[in-house]
PDB file of N, CA and C in Angstrom:
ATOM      1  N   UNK A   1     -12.484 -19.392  -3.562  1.00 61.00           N
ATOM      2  CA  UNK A   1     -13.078 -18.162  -4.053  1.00 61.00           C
ATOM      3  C   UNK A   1     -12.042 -17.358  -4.839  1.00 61.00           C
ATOM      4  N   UNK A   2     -10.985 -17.027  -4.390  1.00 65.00           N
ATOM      5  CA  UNK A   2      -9.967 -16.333  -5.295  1.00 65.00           C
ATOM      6  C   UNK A   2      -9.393 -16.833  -6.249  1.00 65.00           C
ATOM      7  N   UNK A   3      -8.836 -18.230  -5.917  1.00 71.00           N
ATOM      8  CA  UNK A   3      -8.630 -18.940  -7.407  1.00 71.00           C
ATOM      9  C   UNK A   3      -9.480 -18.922  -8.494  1.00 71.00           C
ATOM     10  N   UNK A   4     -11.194 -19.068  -8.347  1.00 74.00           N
ATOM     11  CA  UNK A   4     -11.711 -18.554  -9.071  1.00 74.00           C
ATOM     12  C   UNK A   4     -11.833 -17.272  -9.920  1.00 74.00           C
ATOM     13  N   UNK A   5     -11.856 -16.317  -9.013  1.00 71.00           N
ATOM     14  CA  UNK A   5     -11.715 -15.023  -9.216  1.00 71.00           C
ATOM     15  C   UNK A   5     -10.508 -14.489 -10.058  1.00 71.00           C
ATOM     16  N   UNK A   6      -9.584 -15.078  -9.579  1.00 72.00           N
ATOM     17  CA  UNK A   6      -8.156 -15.007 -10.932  1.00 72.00           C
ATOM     18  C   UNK A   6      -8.668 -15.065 -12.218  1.00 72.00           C
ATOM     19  N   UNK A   7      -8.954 -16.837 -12.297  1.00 70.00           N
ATOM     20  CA  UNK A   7      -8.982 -17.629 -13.285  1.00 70.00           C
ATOM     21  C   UNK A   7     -10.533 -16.775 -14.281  1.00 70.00           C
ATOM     22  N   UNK A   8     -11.162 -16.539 -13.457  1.00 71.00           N
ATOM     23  CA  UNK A   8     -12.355 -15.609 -14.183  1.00 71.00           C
ATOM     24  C   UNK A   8     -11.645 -14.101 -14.564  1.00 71.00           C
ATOM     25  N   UNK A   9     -10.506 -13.230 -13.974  1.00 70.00           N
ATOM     26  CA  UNK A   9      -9.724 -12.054 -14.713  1.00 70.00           C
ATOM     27  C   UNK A   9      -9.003 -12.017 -15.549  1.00 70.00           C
ATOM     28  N   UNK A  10      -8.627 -13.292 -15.693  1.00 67.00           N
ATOM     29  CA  UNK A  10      -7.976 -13.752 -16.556  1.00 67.00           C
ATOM     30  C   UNK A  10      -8.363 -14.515 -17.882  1.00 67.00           C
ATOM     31  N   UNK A  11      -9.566 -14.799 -17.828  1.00 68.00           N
ATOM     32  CA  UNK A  11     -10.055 -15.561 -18.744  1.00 68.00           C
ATOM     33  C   UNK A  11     -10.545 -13.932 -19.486  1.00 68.00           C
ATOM     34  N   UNK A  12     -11.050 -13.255 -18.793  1.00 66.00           N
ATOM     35  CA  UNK A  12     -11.676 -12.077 -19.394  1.00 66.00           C
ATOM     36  C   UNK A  12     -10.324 -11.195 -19.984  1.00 66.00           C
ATOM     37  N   UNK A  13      -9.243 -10.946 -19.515  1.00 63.00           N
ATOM     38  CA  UNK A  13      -8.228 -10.511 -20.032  1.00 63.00           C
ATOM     39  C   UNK A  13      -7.885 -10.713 -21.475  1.00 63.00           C
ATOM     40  N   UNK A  14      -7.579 -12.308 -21.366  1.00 60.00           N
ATOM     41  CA  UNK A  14      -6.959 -12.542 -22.868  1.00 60.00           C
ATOM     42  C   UNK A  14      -8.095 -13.524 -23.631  1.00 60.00           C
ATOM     43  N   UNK A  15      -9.312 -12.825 -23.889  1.00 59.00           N
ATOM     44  CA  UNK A  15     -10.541 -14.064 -24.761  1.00 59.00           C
ATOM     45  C   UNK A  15      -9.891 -14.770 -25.078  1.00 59.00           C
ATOM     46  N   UNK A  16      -8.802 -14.959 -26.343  1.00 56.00           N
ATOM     47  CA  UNK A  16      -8.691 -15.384 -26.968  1.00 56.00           C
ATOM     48  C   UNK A  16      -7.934 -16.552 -26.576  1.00 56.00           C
ATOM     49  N   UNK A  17      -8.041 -18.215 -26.719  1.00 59.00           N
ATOM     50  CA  UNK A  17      -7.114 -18.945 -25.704  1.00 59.00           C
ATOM     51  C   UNK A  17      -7.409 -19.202 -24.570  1.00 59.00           C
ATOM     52  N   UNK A  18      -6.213 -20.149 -23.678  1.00 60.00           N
ATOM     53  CA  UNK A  18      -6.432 -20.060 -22.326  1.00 60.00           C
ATOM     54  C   UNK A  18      -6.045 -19.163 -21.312  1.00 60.00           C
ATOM     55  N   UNK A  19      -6.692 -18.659 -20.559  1.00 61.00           N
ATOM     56  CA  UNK A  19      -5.763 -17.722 -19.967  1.00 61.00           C
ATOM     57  C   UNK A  19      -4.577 -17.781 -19.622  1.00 61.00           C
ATOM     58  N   UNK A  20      -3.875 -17.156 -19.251  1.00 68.00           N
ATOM     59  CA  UNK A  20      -2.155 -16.875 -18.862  1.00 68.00           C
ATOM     60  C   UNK A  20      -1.977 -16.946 -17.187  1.00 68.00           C
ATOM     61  N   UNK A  21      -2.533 -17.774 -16.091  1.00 73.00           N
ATOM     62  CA  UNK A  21      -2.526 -17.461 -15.056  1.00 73.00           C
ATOM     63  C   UNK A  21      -1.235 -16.756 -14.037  1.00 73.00           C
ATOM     64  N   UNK A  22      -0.297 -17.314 -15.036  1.00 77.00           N
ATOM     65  CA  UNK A  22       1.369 -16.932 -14.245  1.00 77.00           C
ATOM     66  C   UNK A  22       1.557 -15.359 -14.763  1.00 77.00           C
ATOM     67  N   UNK A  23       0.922 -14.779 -15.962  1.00 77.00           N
ATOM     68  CA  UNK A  23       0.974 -13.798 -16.424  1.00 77.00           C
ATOM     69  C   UNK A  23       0.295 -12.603 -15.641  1.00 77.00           C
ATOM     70  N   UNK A  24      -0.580 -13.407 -15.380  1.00 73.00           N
ATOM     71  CA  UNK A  24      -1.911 -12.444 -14.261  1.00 73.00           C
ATOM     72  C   UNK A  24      -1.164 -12.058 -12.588  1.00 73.00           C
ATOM     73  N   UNK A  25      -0.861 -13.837 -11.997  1.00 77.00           N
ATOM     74  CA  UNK A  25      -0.178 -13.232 -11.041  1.00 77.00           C
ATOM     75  C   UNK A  25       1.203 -13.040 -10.846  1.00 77.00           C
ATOM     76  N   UNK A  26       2.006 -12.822 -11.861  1.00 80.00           N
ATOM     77  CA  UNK A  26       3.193 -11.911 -11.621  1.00 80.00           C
ATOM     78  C   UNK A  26       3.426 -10.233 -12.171  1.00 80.00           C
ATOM     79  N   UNK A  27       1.407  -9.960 -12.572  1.00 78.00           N
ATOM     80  CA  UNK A  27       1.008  -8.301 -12.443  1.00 78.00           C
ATOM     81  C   UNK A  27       0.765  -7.770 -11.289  1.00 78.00           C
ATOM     82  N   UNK A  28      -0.517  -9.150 -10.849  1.00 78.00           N
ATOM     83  CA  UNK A  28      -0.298  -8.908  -9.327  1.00 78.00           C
ATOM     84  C   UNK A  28       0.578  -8.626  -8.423  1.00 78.00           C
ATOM     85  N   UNK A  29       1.692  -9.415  -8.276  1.00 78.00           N
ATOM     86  CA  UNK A  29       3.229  -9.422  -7.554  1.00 78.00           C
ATOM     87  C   UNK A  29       3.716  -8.206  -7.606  1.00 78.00           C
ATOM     88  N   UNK A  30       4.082  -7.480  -9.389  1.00 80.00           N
ATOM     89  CA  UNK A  30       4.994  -6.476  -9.524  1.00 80.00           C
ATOM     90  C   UNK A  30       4.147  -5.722  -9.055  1.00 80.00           C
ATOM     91  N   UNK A  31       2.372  -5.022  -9.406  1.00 81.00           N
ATOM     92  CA  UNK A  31       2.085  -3.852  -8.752  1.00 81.00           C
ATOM     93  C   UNK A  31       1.230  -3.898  -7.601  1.00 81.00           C
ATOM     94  N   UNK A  32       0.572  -5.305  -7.194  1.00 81.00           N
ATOM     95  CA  UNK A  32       0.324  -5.259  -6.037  1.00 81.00           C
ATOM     96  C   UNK A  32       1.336  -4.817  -4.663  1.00 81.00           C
ATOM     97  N   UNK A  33       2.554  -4.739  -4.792  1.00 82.00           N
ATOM     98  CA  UNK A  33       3.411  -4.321  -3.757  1.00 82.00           C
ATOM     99  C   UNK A  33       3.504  -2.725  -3.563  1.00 82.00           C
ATOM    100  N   UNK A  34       2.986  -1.795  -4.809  1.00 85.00           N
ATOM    101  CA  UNK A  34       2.961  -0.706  -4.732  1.00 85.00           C
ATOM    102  C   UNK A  34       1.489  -0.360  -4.137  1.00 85.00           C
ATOM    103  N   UNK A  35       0.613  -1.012  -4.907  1.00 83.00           N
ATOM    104  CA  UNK A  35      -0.693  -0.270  -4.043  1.00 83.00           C
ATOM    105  C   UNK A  35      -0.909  -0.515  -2.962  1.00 83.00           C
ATOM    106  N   UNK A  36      -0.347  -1.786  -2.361  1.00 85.00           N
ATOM    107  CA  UNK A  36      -0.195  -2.023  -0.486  1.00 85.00           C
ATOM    108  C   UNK A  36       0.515  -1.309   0.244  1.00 85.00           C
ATOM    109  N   UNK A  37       1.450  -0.755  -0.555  1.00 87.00           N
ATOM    110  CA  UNK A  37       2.264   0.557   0.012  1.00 87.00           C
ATOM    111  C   UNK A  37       1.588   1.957  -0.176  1.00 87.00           C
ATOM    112  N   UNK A  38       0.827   1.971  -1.044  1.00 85.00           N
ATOM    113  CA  UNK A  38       0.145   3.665  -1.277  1.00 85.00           C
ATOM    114  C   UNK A  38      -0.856   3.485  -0.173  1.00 85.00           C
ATOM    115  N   UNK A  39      -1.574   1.930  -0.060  1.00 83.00           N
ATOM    116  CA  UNK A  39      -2.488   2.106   0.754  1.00 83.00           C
ATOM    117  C   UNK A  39      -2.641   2.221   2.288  1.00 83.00           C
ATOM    118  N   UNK A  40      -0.930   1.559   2.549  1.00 88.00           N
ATOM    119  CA  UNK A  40      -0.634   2.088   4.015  1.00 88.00           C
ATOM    120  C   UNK A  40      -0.458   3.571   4.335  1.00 88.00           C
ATOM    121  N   UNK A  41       0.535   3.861   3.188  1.00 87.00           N
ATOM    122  CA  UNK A  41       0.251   5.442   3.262  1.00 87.00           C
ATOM    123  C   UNK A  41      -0.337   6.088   3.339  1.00 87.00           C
ATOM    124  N   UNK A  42      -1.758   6.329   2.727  1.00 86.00           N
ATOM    125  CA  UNK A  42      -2.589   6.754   2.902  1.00 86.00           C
ATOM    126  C   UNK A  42      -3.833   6.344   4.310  1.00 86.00           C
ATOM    127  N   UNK A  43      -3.679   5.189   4.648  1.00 88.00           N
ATOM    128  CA  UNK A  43      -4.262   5.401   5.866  1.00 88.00           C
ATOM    129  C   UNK A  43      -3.068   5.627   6.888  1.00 88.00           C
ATOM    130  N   UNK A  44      -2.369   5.806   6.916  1.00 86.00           N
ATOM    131  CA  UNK A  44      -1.636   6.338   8.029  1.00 86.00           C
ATOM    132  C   UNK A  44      -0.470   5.462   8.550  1.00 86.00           C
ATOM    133  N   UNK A  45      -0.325   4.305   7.942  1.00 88.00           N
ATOM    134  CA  UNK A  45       0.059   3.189   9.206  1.00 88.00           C
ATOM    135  C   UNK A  45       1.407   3.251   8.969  1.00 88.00           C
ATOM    136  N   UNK A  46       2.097   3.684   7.020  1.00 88.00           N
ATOM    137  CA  UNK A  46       4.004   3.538   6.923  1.00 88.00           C
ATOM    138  C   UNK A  46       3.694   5.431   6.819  1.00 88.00           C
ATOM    139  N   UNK A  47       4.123   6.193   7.760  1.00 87.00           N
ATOM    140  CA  UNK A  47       4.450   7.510   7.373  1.00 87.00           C
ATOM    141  C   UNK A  47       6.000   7.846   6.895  1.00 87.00           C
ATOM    142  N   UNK A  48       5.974   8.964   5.964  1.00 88.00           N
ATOM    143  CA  UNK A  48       7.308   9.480   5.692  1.00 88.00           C
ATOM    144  C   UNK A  48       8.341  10.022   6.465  1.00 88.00           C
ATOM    145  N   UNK A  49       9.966   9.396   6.383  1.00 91.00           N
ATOM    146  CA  UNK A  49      10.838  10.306   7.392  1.00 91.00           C
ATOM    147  C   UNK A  49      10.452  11.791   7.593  1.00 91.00           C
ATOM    148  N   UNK A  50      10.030  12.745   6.597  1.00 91.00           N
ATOM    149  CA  UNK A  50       9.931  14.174   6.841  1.00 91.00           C
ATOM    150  C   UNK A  50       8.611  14.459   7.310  1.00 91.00           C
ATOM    151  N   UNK A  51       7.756  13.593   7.047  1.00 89.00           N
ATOM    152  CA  UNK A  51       6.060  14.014   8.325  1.00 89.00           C
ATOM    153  C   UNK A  51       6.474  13.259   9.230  1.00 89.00           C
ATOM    154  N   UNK A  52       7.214  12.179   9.773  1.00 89.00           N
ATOM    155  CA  UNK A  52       7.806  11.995  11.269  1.00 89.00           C
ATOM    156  C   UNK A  52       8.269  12.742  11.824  1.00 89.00           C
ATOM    157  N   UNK A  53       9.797  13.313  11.138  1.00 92.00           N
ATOM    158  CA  UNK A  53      10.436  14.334  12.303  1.00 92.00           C
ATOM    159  C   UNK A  53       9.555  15.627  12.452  1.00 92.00           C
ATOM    160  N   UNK A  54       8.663  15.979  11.307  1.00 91.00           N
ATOM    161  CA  UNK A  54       7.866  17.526  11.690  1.00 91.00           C
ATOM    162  C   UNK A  54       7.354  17.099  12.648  1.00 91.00           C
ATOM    163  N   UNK A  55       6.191  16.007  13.400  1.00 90.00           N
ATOM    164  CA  UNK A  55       5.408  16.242  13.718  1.00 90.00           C
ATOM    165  C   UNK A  55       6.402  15.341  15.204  1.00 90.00           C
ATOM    166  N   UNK A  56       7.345  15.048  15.436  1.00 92.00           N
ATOM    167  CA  UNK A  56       8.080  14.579  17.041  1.00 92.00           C
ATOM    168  C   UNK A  56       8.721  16.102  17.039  1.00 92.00           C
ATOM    169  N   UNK A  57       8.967  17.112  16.631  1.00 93.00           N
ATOM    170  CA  UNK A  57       9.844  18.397  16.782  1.00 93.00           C
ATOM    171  C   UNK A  57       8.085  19.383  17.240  1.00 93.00           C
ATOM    172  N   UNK A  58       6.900  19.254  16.634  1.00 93.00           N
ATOM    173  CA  UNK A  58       5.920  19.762  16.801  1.00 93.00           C
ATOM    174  C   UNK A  58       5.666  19.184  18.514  1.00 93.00           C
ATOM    175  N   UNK A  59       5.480  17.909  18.783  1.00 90.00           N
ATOM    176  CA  UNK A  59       5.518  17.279  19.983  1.00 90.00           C
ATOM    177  C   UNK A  59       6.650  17.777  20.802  1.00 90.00           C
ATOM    178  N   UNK A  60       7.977  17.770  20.965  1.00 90.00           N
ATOM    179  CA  UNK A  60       8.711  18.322  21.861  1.00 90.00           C
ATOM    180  C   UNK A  60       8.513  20.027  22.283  1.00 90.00           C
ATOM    181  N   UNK A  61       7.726  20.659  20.708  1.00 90.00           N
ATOM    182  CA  UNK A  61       7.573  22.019  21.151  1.00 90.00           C
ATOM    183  C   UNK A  61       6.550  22.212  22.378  1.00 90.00           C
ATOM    184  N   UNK A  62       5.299  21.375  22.010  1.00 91.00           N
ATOM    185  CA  UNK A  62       4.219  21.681  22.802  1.00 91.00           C
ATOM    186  C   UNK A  62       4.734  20.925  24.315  1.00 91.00           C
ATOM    187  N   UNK A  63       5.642  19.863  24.613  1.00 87.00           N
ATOM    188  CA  UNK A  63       5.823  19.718  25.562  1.00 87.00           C
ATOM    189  C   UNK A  63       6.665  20.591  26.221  1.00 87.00           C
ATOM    190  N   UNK A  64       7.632  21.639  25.801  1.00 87.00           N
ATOM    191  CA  UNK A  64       8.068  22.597  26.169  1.00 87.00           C
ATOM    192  C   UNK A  64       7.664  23.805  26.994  1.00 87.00           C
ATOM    193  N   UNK A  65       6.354  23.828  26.546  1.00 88.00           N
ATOM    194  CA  UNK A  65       5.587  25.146  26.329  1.00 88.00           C
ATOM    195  C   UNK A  65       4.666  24.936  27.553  1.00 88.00           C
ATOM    196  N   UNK A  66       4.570  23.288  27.399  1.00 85.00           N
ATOM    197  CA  UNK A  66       3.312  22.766  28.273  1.00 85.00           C
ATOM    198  C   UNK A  66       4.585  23.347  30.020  1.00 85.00           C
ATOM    199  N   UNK A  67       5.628  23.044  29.708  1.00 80.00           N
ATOM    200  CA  UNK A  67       6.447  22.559  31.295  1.00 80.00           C
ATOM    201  C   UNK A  67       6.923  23.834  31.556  1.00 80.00           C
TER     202      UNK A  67
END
């Protein structure tokens, strides 16, 4: 199914000729590594050093407060 699916983005990419398949997936490669990273980010799963420590310094407060 995906080999297809390339070979069909690619055919649509460059009409003209055969497609470029090594061309296609080394776009994939270079910016697929960024949108797998925006997309962890955004659901939650790689957070940033500075929304980590706010929110373990937010946690030690309320456990403070709690004891």
């Amino acid at each position: 199914m995906i080999p297809e699916l390339i070979w069909v983005i690619a055919a649509a990419e460059e009409a003209s000729g055969g497609p470029d398949i090594g061309k296609l997936l080394g776009t994939f490669v270079q910016y697929g590594m960024v949108g797998v990273f925006a997309l962890l980010m955004v659901l939650g799963i790689v957070v940033p050093k500075w929304a980590m420590t706010a929110l373990t310094t937010e946690k030690d407060n309320w456990r403070t407060a709690f004891e």
